[in-house]
Amino acid sequence: MIEQKTYEDNQHNIATELKCHNINEYIFAPFDTFVFLDSDEIFSNKYENLRDQLIEYLTSITPKFLQSKVQWMIEKSDPLKASKGVFSLPGSENSFISAKITDFEDFYTLLELNEIEHVYSTIVKPINIQIYFNESGVGSCSLDLSLTSESGLSVNMLDKISESLNNLYKEYLEDICYELTMLYVDAIKKVNVPHFTFSFIPDIKQVEKAKAFLPWTHRIYHVDDASLFELENPGEPFKSLLTPIASTDVKNFAVYPNRYIYFGWGHSLILSMNQGNKSQPEFDVYNYIRLVQIAQTNWHCLDNISKLIDLARISFYADTNKKKSKIKILTKNIIKVRNFTKCMETILDSFDGINITFDTEKRRLLDQLHKRWLQQDLIQKVRNKLTVIEEFLDFLYVRKKEQRDGSLNTILSVITIISIVEVIKAFIEFSNPVFNFAPEFNLLSFVIGSMLSVVCILFIAFRE
């Protein structure tokens, strides 16, 4: 009994007096590029070396508006197949165009201005700043930081530092992401990469940066500390970081005993214990960070598609409800709607056709992420909206058929009139030798007969 009480007291002391000396923090956020590549067109026509051509073009540009040094590259997916392969269709090339910031001087300047290091006696060091461009209208910006404190950081102090760094993240990277996106969009057009163009999709130069760029972030804290594993649930002391509600559970989703992984909506936590234990699988935290980054990008992509379908529906209805909805206009609208639904279905297929990795733990983590972020509900919401677009497409087909039938009726009416006129003319010519009508009477009879024929046809047509 005494031993049990001692153990419980020990757990309480560790939880309340927890101090972290070395923490890695990963901040990443999605942003909109409004460029949707036509992947079907790219693969069916076997466009070769598109990514290389994009990198060559982007590297040749020296942007005057960026102070930071940028290195354009293609993310190599081979080292990340275990984590990143879960997002790729079988047989497709699983790489992103990315830009790496290689000069952190501006970031250090902002750090000094915000006095984060001075106030908290903590060394903040940026490890990596990477911007990724997805094929489906979304990008992602990640900032990896190392936090070191000799006296140690409590959970409350870590939370305050993290909030300060989060504000600094947006201040530093928002303009960079915006300018790099403009370069990326320009490169897509210059290299002639197949992509969808719709009048209702915003132009990157006309969007409001504060809304479209880095609207919200996800933060992952990684602590490598064996002493935390003495707790029954090592994530419990970090509960205030992970969940906004006290009653929300802090559940470990890891499979192996040398790590604890906790996922939340805006914050996640990874605890590890690397002690060279050969019996445990090798642990590379970056694979897990990238897993969540891409999941976040896909979630934001789905959310954007949902909003885009609303804009599309309004635009299609506006075009069709114009007074002069002739066959040519209806045909143009049908092609536009079909291209749009094709674009949306292509993107959704990439979610339905996920190539799940054989890594049991990452498959479980991905499943938990999707459940917590309600991704399946979002996909269903998008599909329901697409159904409305497809019903509208059927309406356009019916409208076009009615217009075509109306045109055919008009043509038949004209042909009928011409035929009746010819009959009247033939009758007059046949009867003229017998009755010897005056030329004026012949002309008048011809005109009156033709007009009566037209009036009769119009009367019947309008009655129908």
GROMACS .gro file of C-alpha atoms in nm:
model
  464
    1MET     CA    1   0.000   0.000   0.000
    2ILE     CA    2   0.286   0.236   0.086
    3GLU     CA    3   0.458   0.151  -0.242
    4GLN     CA    4   0.137   0.224  -0.436
    5LYS     CA    5   0.096   0.564  -0.267
    6THR     CA    6   0.460   0.648  -0.333
    7TYR     CA    7   0.410   0.566  -0.702
    8GLU     CA    8   0.100   0.789  -0.724
    9ASP     CA    9   0.279   1.075  -0.549
   10ASN     CA   10   0.567   1.035  -0.791
   11GLN     CA   11   0.329   1.054  -1.087
   12HIS     CA   12   0.172   1.373  -0.945
   13ASN     CA   13   0.509   1.537  -0.884
   14ILE     CA   14   0.634   1.464  -1.233
   15ALA     CA   15   0.314   1.602  -1.385
   16THR     CA   16   0.312   1.926  -1.183
   17GLU     CA   17   0.685   1.996  -1.186
   18LEU     CA   18   0.742   1.899  -1.551
   19LYS     CA   19   1.016   2.100  -1.719
   20CYS     CA   20   1.125   2.048  -2.080
   21HIS     CA   21   1.474   2.157  -2.178
   22ASN     CA   22   1.469   2.068  -2.548
   23ILE     CA   23   1.156   2.086  -2.762
   24ASN     CA   24   1.109   2.077  -3.135
   25GLU     CA   25   0.803   2.263  -3.258
   26TYR     CA   26   0.658   2.227  -3.607
   27ILE     CA   27   0.418   2.496  -3.730
   28PHE     CA   28   0.245   2.454  -4.064
   29ALA     CA   29  -0.054   2.605  -4.240
   30PRO     CA   30  -0.238   2.568  -4.570
   31PHE     CA   31  -0.294   2.843  -4.823
   32ASP     CA   32  -0.482   2.876  -5.152
   33THR     CA   33  -0.316   2.877  -5.495
   34PHE     CA   34  -0.646   2.854  -5.691
   35VAL     CA   35  -0.470   2.641  -5.954
   36PHE     CA   36  -0.614   2.295  -6.023
   37LEU     CA   37  -0.399   2.083  -6.252
   38ASP     CA   38  -0.570   1.853  -6.502
   39SER     CA   39  -0.400   1.531  -6.391
   40ASP     CA   40  -0.601   1.316  -6.635
   41GLU     CA   41  -0.479   1.527  -6.925
   42ILE     CA   42  -0.122   1.515  -6.795
   43PHE     CA   43  -0.115   1.137  -6.754
   44SER     CA   44  -0.315   1.046  -7.066
   45ASN     CA   45  -0.097   1.256  -7.298
   46LYS     CA   46   0.221   1.157  -7.117
   47TYR     CA   47   0.356   1.502  -7.049
   48GLU     CA   48   0.717   1.441  -6.957
   49ASN     CA   49   0.939   1.628  -6.716
   50LEU     CA   50   0.675   1.884  -6.626
   51ARG     CA   51   0.809   1.924  -6.275
   52ASP     CA   52   1.164   1.963  -6.404
   53GLN     CA   53   1.046   2.229  -6.649
   54LEU     CA   54   0.865   2.413  -6.372
   55ILE     CA   55   1.173   2.405  -6.149
   56GLU     CA   56   1.393   2.527  -6.435
   57TYR     CA   57   1.160   2.819  -6.504
   58LEU     CA   58   1.118   2.911  -6.137
   59THR     CA   59   1.492   2.892  -6.072
   60SER     CA   60   1.561   3.125  -6.365
   61ILE     CA   61   1.352   3.401  -6.205
   62THR     CA   62   1.512   3.636  -5.958
   63PRO     CA   63   1.221   3.785  -5.762
   64LYS     CA   64   1.290   4.144  -5.663
   65PHE     CA   65   1.023   4.151  -5.394
   66LEU     CA   66   1.169   3.870  -5.181
   67GLN     CA   67   1.454   3.944  -4.944
   68SER     CA   68   1.490   3.580  -4.840
   69LYS     CA   69   1.688   3.337  -5.052
   70VAL     CA   70   1.476   3.067  -5.212
   71GLN     CA   71   1.574   2.728  -5.348
   72TRP     CA   72   1.317   2.560  -5.574
   73MET     CA   73   1.313   2.181  -5.577
   74ILE     CA   74   1.108   1.866  -5.617
   75GLU     CA   75   1.043   1.688  -5.292
   76LYS     CA   76   1.190   1.339  -5.318
   77SER     CA   77   0.924   1.096  -5.206
   78ASP     CA   78   1.138   0.780  -5.184
   79PRO     CA   79   1.258   0.840  -4.825
   80LEU     CA   80   0.902   0.920  -4.720
   81LYS     CA   81   0.709   0.640  -4.889
   82ALA     CA   82   0.619   0.484  -4.557
   83SER     CA   83   0.436   0.798  -4.447
   84LYS     CA   84   0.371   0.989  -4.765
   85GLY     CA   85   0.274   0.693  -4.983
   86VAL     CA   86  -0.064   0.677  -4.817
   87PHE     CA   87  -0.172   0.981  -5.015
   88SER     CA   88  -0.078   0.873  -5.365
   89LEU     CA   89  -0.272   0.690  -5.629
   90PRO     CA   90  -0.108   0.365  -5.742
   91GLY     CA   91   0.138   0.432  -6.020
   92SER     CA   92   0.134   0.810  -5.989
   93GLU     CA   93   0.440   1.020  -5.922
   94ASN     CA   94   0.428   1.122  -5.560
   95SER     CA   95   0.625   1.446  -5.543
   96PHE     CA   96   0.548   1.809  -5.475
   97ILE     CA   97   0.699   2.125  -5.615
   98SER     CA   98   0.850   2.301  -5.316
   99ALA     CA   99   1.050   2.607  -5.223
  100LYS     CA  100   1.301   2.613  -4.940
  101ILE     CA  101   1.398   2.931  -4.758
  102THR     CA  102   1.775   2.920  -4.710
  103ASP     CA  103   1.830   3.249  -4.528
  104PHE     CA  104   1.677   3.308  -4.182
  105GLU     CA  105   1.816   3.655  -4.112
  106ASP     CA  106   1.477   3.825  -4.143
  107PHE     CA  107   1.327   3.572  -3.905
  108TYR     CA  108   1.601   3.636  -3.646
  109THR     CA  109   1.535   4.011  -3.679
  110LEU     CA  110   1.167   3.958  -3.599
  111LEU     CA  111   1.265   3.738  -3.306
  112GLU     CA  112   1.472   4.021  -3.164
  113LEU     CA  113   1.196   4.275  -3.220
  114ASN     CA  114   0.943   4.050  -3.045
  115GLU     CA  115   1.193   3.978  -2.763
  116ILE     CA  116   1.077   3.616  -2.739
  117GLU     CA  117   1.420   3.484  -2.650
  118HIS     CA  118   1.484   3.764  -2.401
  119VAL     CA  119   1.150   3.735  -2.218
  120TYR     CA  120   1.156   3.356  -2.181
  121SER     CA  121   1.535   3.297  -2.162
  122THR     CA  122   1.490   3.046  -2.442
  123ILE     CA  123   1.696   2.991  -2.756
  124VAL     CA  124   1.474   2.970  -3.063
  125LYS     CA  125   1.642   2.830  -3.373
  126PRO     CA  126   1.470   2.779  -3.711
  127ILE     CA  127   1.568   2.443  -3.858
  128ASN     CA  128   1.374   2.433  -4.181
  129ILE     CA  129   1.127   2.650  -4.372
  130GLN     CA  130   0.957   2.475  -4.662
  131ILE     CA  131   0.668   2.571  -4.890
  132TYR     CA  132   0.489   2.295  -5.084
  133PHE     CA  133   0.253   2.332  -5.381
  134ASN     CA  134  -0.020   2.074  -5.423
  135GLU     CA  135  -0.178   1.996  -5.761
  136SER     CA  136  -0.528   2.071  -5.634
  137GLY     CA  137  -0.540   2.442  -5.558
  138VAL     CA  138  -0.367   2.427  -5.216
  139GLY     CA  139  -0.021   2.487  -5.078
  140SER     CA  140   0.137   2.429  -4.739
  141CYS     CA  141   0.397   2.627  -4.548
  142SER     CA  142   0.598   2.464  -4.268
  143LEU     CA  143   0.837   2.610  -4.015
  144ASP     CA  144   1.048   2.378  -3.797
  145LEU     CA  145   1.186   2.526  -3.476
  146SER     CA  146   1.417   2.410  -3.201
  147LEU     CA  147   1.352   2.550  -2.850
  148THR     CA  148   1.623   2.517  -2.585
  149SER     CA  149   1.600   2.633  -2.223
  150GLU     CA  150   1.864   2.568  -1.956
  151SER     CA  151   1.617   2.623  -1.672
  152GLY     CA  152   1.348   2.424  -1.849
  153LEU     CA  153   1.006   2.520  -1.981
  154SER     CA  154   0.679   2.444  -1.807
  155VAL     CA  155   0.373   2.360  -2.015
  156ASN     CA  156   0.228   2.707  -1.952
  157MET     CA  157   0.550   2.876  -2.062
  158LEU     CA  158   0.564   2.656  -2.371
  159ASP     CA  159   0.208   2.755  -2.454
  160LYS     CA  160   0.289   3.128  -2.429
  161ILE     CA  161   0.606   3.094  -2.637
  162SER     CA  162   0.418   2.890  -2.894
  163GLU     CA  163   0.147   3.155  -2.928
  164SER     CA  164   0.411   3.425  -2.978
  165LEU     CA  165   0.590   3.213  -3.237
  166ASN     CA  166   0.263   3.141  -3.413
  167ASN     CA  167   0.199   3.515  -3.458
  168LEU     CA  168   0.557   3.560  -3.573
  169TYR     CA  169   0.511   3.273  -3.820
  170LYS     CA  170   0.223   3.450  -3.997
  171GLU     CA  171   0.399   3.787  -3.994
  172TYR     CA  172   0.716   3.643  -4.145
  173LEU     CA  173   0.579   3.391  -4.395
  174GLU     CA  174   0.249   3.533  -4.521
  175ASP     CA  175   0.406   3.768  -4.776
  176ILE     CA  176   0.664   3.505  -4.877
  177CYS     CA  177   0.393   3.246  -4.948
  178TYR     CA  178   0.190   3.501  -5.142
  179GLU     CA  179   0.480   3.608  -5.363
  180LEU     CA  180   0.600   3.251  -5.424
  181THR     CA  181   0.246   3.147  -5.516
  182MET     CA  182   0.230   3.419  -5.780
  183LEU     CA  183   0.555   3.284  -5.925
  184TYR     CA  184   0.419   2.929  -5.918
  185VAL     CA  185   0.094   3.028  -6.092
  186ASP     CA  186   0.291   3.221  -6.355
  187ALA     CA  187   0.516   2.918  -6.410
  188ILE     CA  188   0.214   2.690  -6.461
  189LYS     CA  189   0.095   2.919  -6.740
  190LYS     CA  190   0.435   2.978  -6.897
  191VAL     CA  191   0.524   2.606  -6.909
  192ASN     CA  192   0.173   2.528  -7.040
  193VAL     CA  193   0.091   2.278  -6.769
  194PRO     CA  194  -0.267   2.152  -6.828
  195HIS     CA  195  -0.495   2.308  -6.570
  196PHE     CA  196  -0.861   2.400  -6.531
  197THR     CA  197  -0.972   2.759  -6.580
  198PHE     CA  198  -1.313   2.883  -6.462
  199SER     CA  199  -1.442   3.238  -6.449
  200PHE     CA  200  -1.554   3.203  -6.087
  201ILE     CA  201  -1.215   3.089  -5.952
  202PRO     CA  202  -1.041   3.390  -5.791
  203ASP     CA  203  -0.726   3.529  -5.945
  204ILE     CA  204  -0.429   3.506  -5.711
  205LYS     CA  205  -0.353   3.875  -5.762
  206GLN     CA  206  -0.700   3.979  -5.650
  207VAL     CA  207  -0.736   3.777  -5.329
  208GLU     CA  208  -0.710   3.915  -4.980
  209LYS     CA  209  -0.389   3.778  -4.833
  210ALA     CA  210  -0.513   3.776  -4.475
  211LYS     CA  211  -0.795   3.535  -4.568
  212ALA     CA  212  -0.638   3.313  -4.832
  213PHE     CA  213  -0.286   3.282  -4.690
  214LEU     CA  214  -0.207   3.101  -4.366
  215PRO     CA  215  -0.561   3.133  -4.226
  216TRP     CA  216  -0.495   2.881  -3.946
  217THR     CA  217  -0.205   2.669  -3.828
  218HIS     CA  218  -0.144   2.326  -3.683
  219ARG     CA  219   0.134   2.287  -3.429
  220ILE     CA  220   0.314   1.969  -3.332
  221TYR     CA  221   0.540   1.955  -3.028
  222HIS     CA  222   0.808   1.686  -3.016
  223VAL     CA  223   0.986   1.605  -2.690
  224ASP     CA  224   1.248   1.331  -2.667
  225ASP     CA  225   1.271   1.257  -2.295
  226ALA     CA  226   1.284   0.912  -2.132
  227SER     CA  227   1.171   1.048  -1.792
  228LEU     CA  228   0.824   1.123  -1.934
  229PHE     CA  229   0.771   0.751  -1.988
  230GLU     CA  230   0.758   0.702  -1.611
  231LEU     CA  231   0.409   0.856  -1.619
  232GLU     CA  232   0.107   0.636  -1.673
  233ASN     CA  233  -0.007   0.870  -1.951
  234PRO     CA  234   0.284   1.099  -2.050
  235GLY     CA  235   0.055   1.321  -2.254
  236GLU     CA  236  -0.162   1.418  -1.956
  237PRO     CA  237   0.063   1.709  -1.838
  238PHE     CA  238   0.035   1.858  -2.190
  239LYS     CA  239  -0.344   1.840  -2.190
  240SER     CA  240  -0.392   2.217  -2.184
  241LEU     CA  241  -0.186   2.240  -2.503
  242LEU     CA  242  -0.379   1.972  -2.688
  243THR     CA  243  -0.743   2.021  -2.601
  244PRO     CA  244  -0.955   2.334  -2.549
  245ILE     CA  245  -1.202   2.141  -2.331
  246ALA     CA  246  -1.103   1.985  -2.000
  247SER     CA  247  -1.325   1.682  -2.052
  248THR     CA  248  -1.166   1.594  -2.387
  249ASP     CA  249  -0.955   1.281  -2.370
  250VAL     CA  250  -0.581   1.268  -2.428
  251LYS     CA  251  -0.541   0.940  -2.609
  252ASN     CA  252  -0.220   0.782  -2.733
  253PHE     CA  253  -0.241   0.659  -3.094
  254ALA     CA  254   0.106   0.509  -3.120
  255VAL     CA  255   0.156   0.135  -3.153
  256TYR     CA  256   0.513   0.095  -3.027
  257PRO     CA  257   0.619   0.149  -2.663
  258ASN     CA  258   0.909   0.385  -2.740
  259ARG     CA  259   0.677   0.668  -2.850
  260TYR     CA  260   0.351   0.841  -2.761
  261ILE     CA  261   0.150   1.026  -3.026
  262TYR     CA  262  -0.147   1.249  -2.949
  263PHE     CA  263  -0.349   1.417  -3.225
  264GLY     CA  264  -0.584   1.712  -3.186
  265TRP     CA  265  -0.756   1.972  -3.401
  266GLY     CA  266  -0.495   2.246  -3.389
  267HIS     CA  267  -0.223   2.097  -3.171
  268SER     CA  268  -0.056   1.759  -3.160
  269LEU     CA  269   0.215   1.605  -2.943
  270ILE     CA  270   0.483   1.344  -3.008
  271LEU     CA  271   0.687   1.204  -2.720
  272SER     CA  272   0.975   0.968  -2.792
  273MET     CA  273   1.246   0.775  -2.612
  274ASN     CA  274   1.537   0.699  -2.840
  275GLN     CA  275   1.777   0.489  -2.636
  276GLY     CA  276   1.921   0.277  -2.912
  277ASN     CA  277   1.679  -0.008  -2.848
  278LYS     CA  278   1.727  -0.232  -3.152
  279SER     CA  279   1.414  -0.429  -3.070
  280GLN     CA  280   1.196  -0.129  -3.155
  281PRO     CA  281   1.138   0.001  -3.510
  282GLU     CA  282   1.348   0.301  -3.607
  283PHE     CA  283   1.170   0.626  -3.528
  284ASP     CA  284   1.202   0.927  -3.758
  285VAL     CA  285   0.977   1.206  -3.633
  286TYR     CA  286   0.979   1.389  -3.968
  287ASN     CA  287   0.778   1.106  -4.129
  288TYR     CA  288   0.500   1.171  -3.878
  289ILE     CA  289   0.519   1.547  -3.919
  290ARG     CA  290   0.487   1.513  -4.295
  291LEU     CA  291   0.196   1.274  -4.249
  292VAL     CA  292  -0.004   1.539  -4.062
  293GLN     CA  293   0.106   1.817  -4.300
  294ILE     CA  294  -0.028   1.638  -4.606
  295ALA     CA  295  -0.345   1.534  -4.422
  296GLN     CA  296  -0.401   1.902  -4.335
  297THR     CA  297  -0.344   2.002  -4.699
  298ASN     CA  298  -0.597   1.745  -4.817
  299TRP     CA  299  -0.852   1.857  -4.558
  300HIS     CA  300  -0.815   2.219  -4.666
  301CYS     CA  301  -0.844   2.110  -5.030
  302LEU     CA  302  -1.179   1.942  -4.956
  303ASP     CA  303  -1.301   2.248  -4.768
  304ASN     CA  304  -1.205   2.468  -5.064
  305ILE     CA  305  -1.381   2.238  -5.310
  306SER     CA  306  -1.698   2.265  -5.104
  307LYS     CA  307  -1.687   2.644  -5.128
  308LEU     CA  308  -1.588   2.633  -5.495
  309ILE     CA  309  -1.890   2.419  -5.586
  310ASP     CA  310  -2.114   2.685  -5.429
  311LEU     CA  311  -1.952   2.952  -5.645
  312ALA     CA  312  -1.982   2.728  -5.950
  313ARG     CA  313  -2.351   2.664  -5.894
  314ILE     CA  314  -2.426   3.036  -5.863
  315SER     CA  315  -2.222   3.111  -6.175
  316PHE     CA  316  -2.385   2.836  -6.382
  317TYR     CA  317  -2.736   2.945  -6.281
  318ALA     CA  318  -2.656   3.308  -6.363
  319ASP     CA  319  -2.530   3.214  -6.712
  320THR     CA  320  -2.830   2.993  -6.788
  321ASN     CA  321  -3.099   3.232  -6.663
  322LYS     CA  322  -3.001   3.497  -6.912
  323LYS     CA  323  -3.283   3.589  -7.149
  324LYS     CA  324  -3.098   3.483  -7.461
  325SER     CA  325  -3.013   3.123  -7.364
  326LYS     CA  326  -2.972   3.002  -7.720
  327ILE     CA  327  -2.837   2.661  -7.816
  328LYS     CA  328  -2.485   2.797  -7.862
  329ILE     CA  329  -2.484   2.945  -7.509
  330LEU     CA  330  -2.638   2.630  -7.358
  331THR     CA  331  -2.378   2.413  -7.532
  332LYS     CA  332  -2.101   2.633  -7.396
  333ASN     CA  333  -2.245   2.609  -7.044
  334ILE     CA  334  -2.279   2.232  -7.068
  335ILE     CA  335  -1.913   2.199  -7.164
  336LYS     CA  336  -1.817   2.430  -6.878
  337VAL     CA  337  -2.019   2.231  -6.622
  338ARG     CA  338  -1.886   1.898  -6.751
  339ASN     CA  339  -1.527   2.022  -6.725
  340PHE     CA  340  -1.590   2.141  -6.372
  341THR     CA  341  -1.747   1.812  -6.257
  342LYS     CA  342  -1.459   1.625  -6.420
  343CYS     CA  343  -1.212   1.841  -6.228
  344MET     CA  344  -1.390   1.782  -5.896
  345GLU     CA  345  -1.432   1.409  -5.953
  346THR     CA  346  -1.063   1.375  -6.040
  347ILE     CA  347  -0.968   1.537  -5.711
  348LEU     CA  348  -1.216   1.329  -5.509
  349ASP     CA  349  -1.090   1.009  -5.673
  350SER     CA  350  -0.750   1.082  -5.522
  351PHE     CA  351  -0.911   1.059  -5.178
  352ASP     CA  352  -1.118   0.749  -5.252
  353GLY     CA  353  -0.827   0.570  -5.416
  354ILE     CA  354  -0.578   0.613  -5.133
  355ASN     CA  355  -0.293   0.366  -5.150
  356ILE     CA  356  -0.260   0.262  -4.785
  357THR     CA  357   0.088   0.188  -4.661
  358PHE     CA  358   0.178  -0.139  -4.496
  359ASP     CA  359   0.296   0.052  -4.191
  360THR     CA  360   0.029  -0.045  -3.937
  361GLU     CA  361   0.098   0.245  -3.704
  362LYS     CA  362   0.079   0.515  -3.973
  363ARG     CA  363  -0.235   0.362  -4.116
  364ARG     CA  364  -0.391   0.379  -3.769
  365LEU     CA  365  -0.272   0.736  -3.719
  366LEU     CA  366  -0.413   0.843  -4.054
  367ASP     CA  367  -0.745   0.681  -3.970
  368GLN     CA  368  -0.759   0.865  -3.638
  369LEU     CA  369  -0.672   1.194  -3.804
  370HIS     CA  370  -0.955   1.153  -4.051
  371LYS     CA  371  -1.200   1.067  -3.774
  372ARG     CA  372  -1.102   1.361  -3.555
  373TRP     CA  373  -1.109   1.602  -3.847
  374LEU     CA  374  -1.440   1.455  -3.978
  375GLN     CA  375  -1.291   1.413  -4.324
  376GLN     CA  376  -1.543   1.153  -4.442
  377ASP     CA  377  -1.826   1.389  -4.349
  378LEU     CA  378  -1.657   1.661  -4.551
  379ILE     CA  379  -1.614   1.429  -4.851
  380GLN     CA  380  -1.982   1.331  -4.831
  381LYS     CA  381  -2.078   1.697  -4.812
  382VAL     CA  382  -1.878   1.767  -5.128
  383ARG     CA  383  -2.034   1.470  -5.309
  384ASN     CA  384  -2.384   1.586  -5.212
  385LYS     CA  385  -2.309   1.927  -5.359
  386LEU     CA  386  -2.172   1.767  -5.675
  387THR     CA  387  -2.500   1.579  -5.709
  388VAL     CA  388  -2.678   1.914  -5.729
  389ILE     CA  389  -2.436   2.021  -6.005
  390GLU     CA  390  -2.504   1.695  -6.193
  391GLU     CA  391  -2.880   1.753  -6.163
  392PHE     CA  392  -2.826   2.101  -6.300
  393LEU     CA  393  -2.632   1.946  -6.589
  394ASP     CA  394  -2.934   1.724  -6.666
  395PHE     CA  395  -3.148   2.038  -6.660
  396LEU     CA  396  -2.917   2.199  -6.916
  397TYR     CA  397  -2.948   1.895  -7.142
  398VAL     CA  398  -3.330   1.915  -7.124
  399ARG     CA  399  -3.317   2.290  -7.187
  400LYS     CA  400  -3.093   2.235  -7.488
  401LYS     CA  401  -3.327   1.965  -7.622
  402GLU     CA  402  -3.622   2.200  -7.588
  403GLN     CA  403  -3.432   2.473  -7.767
  404ARG     CA  404  -3.334   2.232  -8.043
  405ASP     CA  405  -3.693   2.110  -8.076
  406GLY     CA  406  -3.808   2.471  -8.091
  407SER     CA  407  -3.553   2.544  -8.362
  408LEU     CA  408  -3.663   2.238  -8.560
  409ASN     CA  409  -4.025   2.347  -8.531
  410THR     CA  410  -3.932   2.689  -8.664
  411ILE     CA  411  -3.744   2.535  -8.955
  412LEU     CA  412  -4.040   2.308  -9.033
  413SER     CA  413  -4.273   2.608  -9.016
  414VAL     CA  414  -4.056   2.798  -9.263
  415ILE     CA  415  -4.045   2.498  -9.494
  416THR     CA  416  -4.425   2.461  -9.464
  417ILE     CA  417  -4.479   2.829  -9.546
  418ILE     CA  418  -4.253   2.803  -9.849
  419SER     CA  419  -4.438   2.492  -9.962
  420ILE     CA  420  -4.781   2.659  -9.922
  421VAL     CA  421  -4.660   2.966 -10.107
  422GLU     CA  422  -4.538   2.746 -10.389
  423VAL     CA  423  -4.878   2.571 -10.399
  424ILE     CA  424  -5.061   2.903 -10.413
  425LYS     CA  425  -4.830   3.024 -10.685
  426ALA     CA  426  -4.879   2.706 -10.883
  427PHE     CA  427  -5.261   2.731 -10.843
  428ILE     CA  428  -5.265   3.089 -10.971
  429GLU     CA  429  -5.046   3.002 -11.266
  430PHE     CA  430  -5.267   2.699 -11.348
  431SER     CA  431  -5.599   2.891 -11.324
  432ASN     CA  432  -5.481   3.209 -11.494
  433PRO     CA  433  -5.539   3.088 -11.857
  434VAL     CA  434  -5.898   2.990 -11.768
  435PHE     CA  435  -6.010   3.297 -11.571
  436ASN     CA  436  -5.762   3.546 -11.717
  437PHE     CA  437  -5.698   3.733 -11.386
  438ALA     CA  438  -5.541   4.075 -11.388
  439PRO     CA  439  -5.172   4.082 -11.273
  440GLU     CA  440  -5.267   4.296 -10.971
  441PHE     CA  441  -5.526   4.038 -10.861
  442ASN     CA  442  -5.272   3.757 -10.899
  443LEU     CA  443  -5.023   3.943 -10.681
  444LEU     CA  444  -5.286   4.031 -10.418
  445SER     CA  445  -5.412   3.670 -10.400
  446PHE     CA  446  -5.057   3.545 -10.364
  447VAL     CA  447  -4.979   3.786 -10.075
  448ILE     CA  448  -5.310   3.725  -9.891
  449GLY     CA  449  -5.277   3.347  -9.922
  450SER     CA  450  -4.918   3.351  -9.795
  451MET     CA  451  -5.008   3.571  -9.496
  452LEU     CA  452  -5.306   3.355  -9.401
  453SER     CA  453  -5.078   3.049  -9.410
  454VAL     CA  454  -4.826   3.217  -9.178
  455VAL     CA  455  -5.103   3.327  -8.936
  456CYS     CA  456  -5.247   2.974  -8.922
  457ILE     CA  457  -4.907   2.816  -8.852
  458LEU     CA  458  -4.828   3.071  -8.578
  459PHE     CA  459  -5.173   3.021  -8.423
  460ILE     CA  460  -5.124   2.644  -8.407
  461ALA     CA  461  -4.767   2.681  -8.276
  462PHE     CA  462  -4.865   2.916  -7.992
  463ARG     CA  463  -5.161   2.697  -7.894
  464GLU     CA  464  -4.919   2.406  -7.847
   0.00000   0.00000   0.00000
